Coordinates of C-alpha atoms in Angstrom, one line a residue:
M1 CA -9.5 -19.3 19.7
K2 CA -8.7 -16.4 19.7
R3 CA -5.3 -16.7 21.5
A4 CA -4.5 -19.7 19.0
R5 CA -5.2 -17.2 16.4
L6 CA -2.6 -14.4 17.6
A7 CA 0.0 -17.2 18.2
M8 CA -0.4 -17.9 14.5
L9 CA 0.0 -14.4 13.1
L10 CA 2.5 -13.2 15.3
P11 CA 5.5 -14.2 13.6
V12 CA 4.5 -13.4 9.9
A13 CA 2.6 -10.4 10.5
G14 CA 5.4 -9.2 12.8
L15 CA 7.8 -11.2 12.5
L16 CA 5.5 -13.6 13.5
S17 CA 5.7 -9.4 10.6
L18 CA 4.5 -12.7 12.7
L19 CA 5.1 -13.7 14.5
A20 CA 4.8 -14.9 11.3
P21 CA 4.9 -15.4 12.7
A22 CA 4.9 -17.8 11.7
T23 CA 6.2 -18.7 14.1
T24 CA 6.0 -17.6 10.0
A25 CA 4.9 -20.7 9.3
Q26 CA 1.9 -20.7 11.2
A27 CA 1.8 -16.6 10.8
A28 CA 1.4 -16.9 7.2
T29 CA -2.4 -17.2 7.5
D30 CA -2.3 -13.4 7.7
Q31 CA -1.5 -13.0 4.1
T32 CA -4.5 -11.0 3.5
T33 CA -3.1 -8.0 5.6
T34 CA 0.4 -8.1 5.4
A35 CA 2.1 -8.1 2.1
Y36 CA 6.0 -9.5 2.6
T37 CA 8.0 -8.2 0.2
C38 CA 11.6 -9.3 -0.6
Y39 CA 14.0 -6.6 -1.3
P40 CA 11.8 -3.8 -0.8
N41 CA 12.2 -0.6 -2.6
T42 CA 14.8 -1.9 -4.9
R43 CA 14.4 -3.2 -8.5
A44 CA 14.9 -6.8 -7.2
A45 CA 11.7 -6.7 -5.0
F46 CA 9.2 -10.1 -4.8
D47 CA 6.6 -10.8 -3.3
V48 CA 6.4 -14.0 -0.9
T49 CA 3.4 -16.1 -0.3
V50 CA 2.8 -19.2 1.4
S51 CA 1.2 -22.3 1.2
T52 CA 0.6 -25.3 3.7
V53 CA 1.8 -28.9 2.5
V54 CA 0.4 -30.6 5.9
S55 CA -0.5 -29.2 8.7
K56 CA -0.8 -31.1 12.0
Q57 CA -0.3 -28.6 14.5
T58 CA -2.1 -28.1 17.8
T59 CA -1.7 -25.4 20.0
T60 CA -2.0 -25.8 23.8
T61 CA -2.5 -22.8 26.7
I62 CA -0.2 -24.0 29.3
S63 CA -0.1 -22.8 32.7
D64 CA 1.3 -19.6 34.3
G65 CA 5.2 -20.8 35.6
T66 CA 5.9 -23.4 33.1
P67 CA 9.5 -23.1 31.7
I68 CA 9.8 -22.5 28.4
P69 CA 13.5 -22.3 26.3
G70 CA 15.6 -19.8 26.6
G71 CA 15.0 -19.3 30.5
Y72 CA 11.7 -18.0 29.8
V73 CA 8.4 -18.7 31.9
A74 CA 5.0 -18.7 30.9
Q75 CA 3.0 -15.6 31.9
S76 CA -0.1 -14.2 31.3
D77 CA -2.3 -11.0 30.3
P78 CA -5.6 -11.9 29.8
P79 CA -7.8 -12.0 27.7
N80 CA -3.7 -13.3 25.9
Y81 CA -2.1 -17.0 27.8
P82 CA 0.9 -18.6 27.2
N83 CA 0.4 -21.2 24.6
V84 CA 2.9 -23.8 23.0
T85 CA 2.3 -25.2 18.9
T86 CA 3.3 -28.3 18.5
G87 CA 3.0 -31.2 15.4
L88 CA 3.9 -31.5 11.7
L89 CA 3.8 -28.0 9.5
V90 CA 5.6 -28.1 5.8
Q91 CA 4.4 -25.1 4.1
T92 CA 6.1 -24.2 0.5
F93 CA 7.1 -20.4 0.1
T94 CA 6.6 -18.8 -3.6
N95 CA 8.2 -15.7 -5.2
E96 CA 5.1 -14.4 -6.8
K97 CA 7.7 -12.8 -9.5
T98 CA 9.5 -15.7 -11.0
G99 CA 7.3 -18.6 -9.3
K100 CA 10.1 -20.5 -7.5
S101 CA 8.9 -22.1 -4.6
I102 CA 10.7 -23.7 -1.4
T103 CA 9.3 -26.3 0.0
R104 CA 10.2 -26.8 4.1
N105 CA 9.3 -28.7 7.5
V106 CA 9.1 -25.7 9.9
S107 CA 6.7 -27.6 12.6
G108 CA 8.6 -25.4 15.7
P109 CA 7.5 -26.0 18.5
N110 CA 6.7 -22.8 19.4
W111 CA 5.9 -21.2 22.7
F112 CA 4.4 -17.6 23.0
T113 CA 4.5 -15.9 26.6
Y114 CA 2.7 -12.5 27.3
D115 CA 4.1 -9.9 30.3
P116 CA 1.8 -9.3 32.5
T117 CA 1.4 -5.9 32.0
P118 CA 2.1 -4.2 28.5
T119 CA 5.9 -2.9 28.3
V120 CA 4.8 -0.7 25.3
A121 CA 2.4 2.5 26.4
G122 CA -0.4 2.2 24.2
A123 CA -0.1 -2.1 23.5
L124 CA -2.9 -4.1 23.6
A125 CA -0.1 -6.5 24.4
T126 CA 3.5 -7.9 24.7
G127 CA 5.4 -10.8 25.2
T128 CA 8.0 -13.3 24.2
Y129 CA 8.1 -15.6 21.3
V130 CA 10.4 -19.2 21.3
T131 CA 11.2 -21.5 18.9
T132 CA 13.5 -24.1 19.2
G133 CA 13.1 -26.3 15.8
P134 CA 13.1 -26.0 12.3
N135 CA 11.0 -22.6 11.1
A136 CA 10.4 -19.5 9.3
Q137 CA 10.0 -16.3 10.4
L138 CA 8.1 -13.6 7.5
F139 CA 8.5 -10.2 8.4
G140 CA 6.0 -6.9 7.4
P141 CA 7.1 -3.7 7.0
M142 CA 6.3 -2.6 10.8
S143 CA 8.7 -5.3 12.2
E144 CA 11.5 -4.5 9.4
K145 CA 11.5 -0.9 10.6
V146 CA 11.2 -1.6 14.6
L147 CA 14.1 -4.5 13.4
A148 CA 16.4 -2.0 11.7
A149 CA 16.2 1.1 14.0
A150 CA 17.5 -1.4 17.3
G151 CA 20.3 -2.4 14.4
I152 CA 19.0 -5.8 13.7
H153 CA 18.5 -6.7 9.8
E154 CA 17.0 -9.5 9.0
P155 CA 15.6 -10.6 5.4
T156 CA 12.2 -10.5 5.0
L157 CA 11.8 -14.6 5.3
V158 CA 14.4 -16.6 7.4
F159 CA 14.7 -19.9 7.7
E160 CA 16.0 -21.1 11.0
R161 CA 16.8 -24.1 13.3
G162 CA 18.0 -23.4 16.7
L163 CA 17.4 -21.6 19.8
L164 CA 15.1 -18.3 18.7
V165 CA 13.7 -15.6 20.9
M166 CA 11.5 -13.2 19.7
H167 CA 10.4 -10.4 21.7
F168 CA 6.7 -9.0 20.6
V169 CA 4.2 -5.4 20.5
V170 CA 0.7 -6.3 19.8
V171 CA -1.0 -2.8 18.7
S172 CA -4.5 -2.2 17.1
S173 CA -3.0 -2.7 13.5
G174 CA -1.4 -5.8 14.3
P175 CA 1.7 -7.1 16.2
Y176 CA 5.3 -6.5 15.3
V177 CA 8.4 -7.9 16.6
T178 CA 11.0 -5.9 18.4
S179 CA 14.4 -8.6 18.5
F180 CA 16.0 -11.4 16.8
S181 CA 18.5 -13.5 19.2
L182 CA 19.5 -17.0 17.2
K183 CA 21.5 -19.2 19.1
G184 CA 21.7 -21.9 15.5
R185 CA 21.7 -21.5 11.9
Q186 CA 19.4 -19.2 9.7
Q187 CA 19.2 -19.0 5.6
N188 CA 18.2 -16.1 3.9
G189 CA 14.9 -17.1 2.3
C190 CA 15.2 -14.3 0.3
A191 CA 18.1 -15.1 -1.7
L192 CA 17.3 -18.6 -1.6
L193 CA 14.1 -17.3 -3.7
A194 CA 15.6 -14.7 -5.8
R195 CA 18.3 -17.6 -7.2

């Protein structure tokens, strides 16, 4: 259960915040600890909240060596084990300032695999998140900072479809994302909610 929770927090929290991640959609359960703010530190800033409309997802541990989309293979770093989340997930994303909402199918599927030994000094875990279906990612402040330092500028909320690969780091304060590589389409969720 602990592993499944980490998988659900990642995209929103890192991604996800983390992954949010959420996927972001799945990571949205971490709202109590991470604020997701579109256009932070500007007059246009607004917080985004997520509510689940339909959740019929299951997370299953997969064996080391199992192929994962994008050319990856499942790996463990006990107590973190690779997993896949499948099933229907529909969520509503809301601009807390205006009340405007967008409801999306963010079902994935989503895979998590872990580096057998963390690749970042002091990290509790590092690994790779892969999704291939419709999804959403919410990025918290730490993910946004690390991505920007790497020259990757993604909005706080991204709706995407296609092969998305993100590398993540888990530290005592939570997970964050260090890369974003999409072969597919994306929409700026912040821009959609700001209209």
